[in-house]
């Protein structure tokens, strides 16, 4: 991966805005990988992204138990939560391949795909790692493939 940018996110609204800023840059076949411990704001960021691609009042539940939610947008977006997967191959069973064939995906807990998520995903990925920073969060964002160049266009 080339190029990394950091943003301090003082509250949930700032995390939502980061997701919304990513949305217009997403193209079919691309993924946004969300890393961070429980409670860091991965679902909040994903919700901001999905609502920016659909409608501001779109119901965007965390797919913790359903594993995936699909949304009609242009391009279509799928929100995956892989926390409950026990082996990487289960990602194919819940439609990850198809989601990337037709649209883009935001993926919580991508580490469940194994040591090298590129095996399961295309080359064009944005990685967001959320960590505690005081009362807020620090978002460390890096790009691979097309996202190496797009990262400079990301403004929060």
Tab-separated table of C-alpha atoms in Angstrom:
chain	number	residue	atom	x	y	z
A	1	UNK	CA	0.000	0.000	0.000
A	2	UNK	CA	1.125	3.457	-0.765
A	3	UNK	CA	0.246	6.626	1.071
A	4	UNK	CA	-1.464	6.962	4.393
A	5	UNK	CA	-3.553	9.770	5.813
A	6	UNK	CA	-4.790	10.292	9.362
A	7	UNK	CA	-7.903	12.061	10.585
A	8	UNK	CA	-8.830	12.829	14.174
A	9	UNK	CA	-12.539	12.113	14.597
A	10	UNK	CA	-13.724	13.867	17.774
A	11	UNK	CA	-17.207	12.301	17.767
A	12	UNK	CA	-19.626	9.972	15.975
A	13	UNK	CA	-20.706	12.768	13.607
A	14	UNK	CA	-17.118	13.124	12.382
A	15	UNK	CA	-16.938	9.354	11.837
A	16	UNK	CA	-20.171	9.535	9.828
A	17	UNK	CA	-18.722	12.383	7.747
A	18	UNK	CA	-15.639	10.300	6.913
A	19	UNK	CA	-17.905	7.531	5.601
A	20	UNK	CA	-19.895	10.071	3.579
A	21	UNK	CA	-16.673	11.510	2.119
A	22	UNK	CA	-15.544	8.065	0.935
A	23	UNK	CA	-18.864	7.252	-0.783
A	24	UNK	CA	-18.622	9.413	-3.935
A	25	UNK	CA	-15.157	8.038	-4.681
A	26	UNK	CA	-16.241	4.362	-4.670
A	27	UNK	CA	-16.487	2.474	-7.962
A	28	UNK	CA	-17.695	-1.055	-8.786
A	29	UNK	CA	-15.283	-3.756	-7.663
A	30	UNK	CA	-13.765	-1.630	-4.892
A	31	UNK	CA	-13.834	-2.376	-1.191
A	32	UNK	CA	-13.552	-0.366	1.989
A	33	UNK	CA	-12.011	-2.424	4.798
A	34	UNK	CA	-12.825	-1.314	8.347
A	35	UNK	CA	-10.439	-2.410	11.106
A	36	UNK	CA	-10.603	-1.662	14.816
A	37	UNK	CA	-11.742	-3.142	18.116
A	38	UNK	CA	-15.377	-3.447	19.158
A	39	UNK	CA	-17.008	-0.076	19.724
A	40	UNK	CA	-14.571	1.976	17.619
A	41	UNK	CA	-17.184	3.220	15.138
A	42	UNK	CA	-16.891	0.815	12.205
A	43	UNK	CA	-20.683	0.541	11.858
A	44	UNK	CA	-21.053	4.316	12.251
A	45	UNK	CA	-18.599	4.911	9.406
A	46	UNK	CA	-20.324	2.286	7.241
A	47	UNK	CA	-23.726	3.877	7.970
A	48	UNK	CA	-22.420	7.277	6.823
A	49	UNK	CA	-21.062	5.729	3.632
A	50	UNK	CA	-24.267	3.824	2.804
A	51	UNK	CA	-26.519	6.812	3.530
A	52	UNK	CA	-24.374	9.009	1.276
A	53	UNK	CA	-24.844	6.440	-1.513
A	54	UNK	CA	-28.595	5.934	-0.943
A	55	UNK	CA	-30.702	8.400	1.058
A	56	UNK	CA	-29.927	10.326	4.260
A	57	UNK	CA	-32.668	8.454	6.148
A	58	UNK	CA	-31.826	4.956	4.837
A	59	UNK	CA	-32.200	2.282	7.529
A	60	UNK	CA	-28.654	0.915	7.898
A	61	UNK	CA	-28.566	-1.681	10.676
A	62	UNK	CA	-25.317	-3.335	11.638
A	63	UNK	CA	-25.213	-6.700	9.832
A	64	UNK	CA	-23.715	-8.459	12.859
A	65	UNK	CA	-26.309	-11.249	12.749
A	66	UNK	CA	-27.393	-11.133	9.094
A	67	UNK	CA	-23.703	-10.906	8.024
A	68	UNK	CA	-24.554	-8.741	4.999
A	69	UNK	CA	-26.997	-6.040	3.929
A	70	UNK	CA	-27.402	-5.056	0.278
A	71	UNK	CA	-28.411	-1.540	-0.797
A	72	UNK	CA	-29.711	-0.198	-4.095
A	73	UNK	CA	-27.443	2.639	-5.092
A	74	UNK	CA	-25.223	3.560	-7.990
A	75	UNK	CA	-23.050	1.568	-7.800
A	76	UNK	CA	-24.800	-1.005	-5.589
A	77	UNK	CA	-23.184	-1.321	-2.172
A	78	UNK	CA	-23.051	-4.272	0.214
A	79	UNK	CA	-22.244	-3.894	3.914
A	80	UNK	CA	-20.571	-6.996	5.370
A	81	UNK	CA	-19.825	-7.756	9.023
A	82	UNK	CA	-17.503	-10.764	9.067
A	83	UNK	CA	-17.087	-10.938	12.859
A	84	UNK	CA	-19.028	-14.204	13.127
A	85	UNK	CA	-17.221	-16.022	10.298
A	86	UNK	CA	-15.202	-19.014	11.431
A	87	UNK	CA	-13.252	-19.500	8.189
A	88	UNK	CA	-12.451	-17.230	5.230
A	89	UNK	CA	-14.315	-19.431	2.716
A	90	UNK	CA	-17.608	-18.446	4.346
A	91	UNK	CA	-17.261	-14.993	2.747
A	92	UNK	CA	-18.022	-16.539	-0.650
A	93	UNK	CA	-21.070	-18.284	0.816
A	94	UNK	CA	-22.605	-14.959	1.874
A	95	UNK	CA	-22.110	-13.287	-1.504
A	96	UNK	CA	-18.857	-11.326	-1.311
A	97	UNK	CA	-17.818	-12.312	-4.852
A	98	UNK	CA	-21.182	-11.350	-6.339
A	99	UNK	CA	-21.250	-8.051	-4.465
A	100	UNK	CA	-17.930	-7.040	-6.001
A	101	UNK	CA	-18.940	-8.229	-9.481
A	102	UNK	CA	-21.907	-5.863	-9.472
A	103	UNK	CA	-20.927	-3.101	-7.082
A	104	UNK	CA	-18.743	-2.224	-4.134
A	105	UNK	CA	-18.484	-3.381	-0.537
A	106	UNK	CA	-17.755	-2.016	2.900
A	107	UNK	CA	-16.414	-4.768	5.154
A	108	UNK	CA	-16.215	-4.775	8.937
A	109	UNK	CA	-13.777	-7.289	10.463
A	110	UNK	CA	-11.879	-8.027	7.203
A	111	UNK	CA	-9.224	-9.833	9.237
A	112	UNK	CA	-11.660	-12.785	9.162
A	113	UNK	CA	-10.633	-13.171	5.496
A	114	UNK	CA	-7.206	-14.376	6.645
A	115	UNK	CA	-3.751	-12.857	6.562
A	116	UNK	CA	-4.082	-11.558	2.996
A	117	UNK	CA	-7.538	-10.130	2.206
A	118	UNK	CA	-6.362	-9.529	-1.390
A	119	UNK	CA	-6.932	-13.249	-2.000
A	120	UNK	CA	-10.683	-12.628	-1.621
A	121	UNK	CA	-10.895	-9.052	-2.862
A	122	UNK	CA	-9.874	-7.135	-5.939
A	123	UNK	CA	-6.751	-4.984	-5.956
A	124	UNK	CA	-8.653	-1.724	-5.381
A	125	UNK	CA	-9.079	-1.262	-1.637
A	126	UNK	CA	-9.307	1.492	0.918
A	127	UNK	CA	-8.283	0.465	4.424
A	128	UNK	CA	-9.559	2.417	7.423
A	129	UNK	CA	-8.211	1.563	10.871
A	130	UNK	CA	-10.025	3.161	13.805
A	131	UNK	CA	-8.318	3.538	17.187
A	132	UNK	CA	-9.037	5.422	20.396
A	133	UNK	CA	-7.690	8.957	20.614
A	134	UNK	CA	-8.765	10.696	23.797
A	135	UNK	CA	-12.560	10.894	23.788
A	136	UNK	CA	-12.629	10.441	20.000
A	137	UNK	CA	-11.036	8.263	17.362
A	138	UNK	CA	-8.030	8.325	15.080
A	139	UNK	CA	-8.742	7.086	11.548
A	140	UNK	CA	-5.675	5.875	9.670
A	141	UNK	CA	-6.580	5.535	6.000
A	142	UNK	CA	-4.481	3.895	3.278
A	143	UNK	CA	-5.147	2.916	-0.314
A	144	UNK	CA	-4.218	0.095	-2.674
A	145	UNK	CA	-4.754	-0.093	-6.426
A	146	UNK	CA	-6.951	2.767	-7.673
A	147	UNK	CA	-7.217	4.063	-4.106
A	148	UNK	CA	-3.523	4.989	-4.059
A	149	UNK	CA	-4.403	7.934	-6.328
A	150	UNK	CA	-7.925	8.540	-4.980
A	151	UNK	CA	-6.673	8.982	-1.429
A	152	UNK	CA	-5.540	12.525	-2.237
A	153	UNK	CA	-9.142	13.364	-3.239
A	154	UNK	CA	-10.550	12.285	0.115
A	155	UNK	CA	-11.519	15.340	2.162
A	156	UNK	CA	-13.381	15.264	5.464
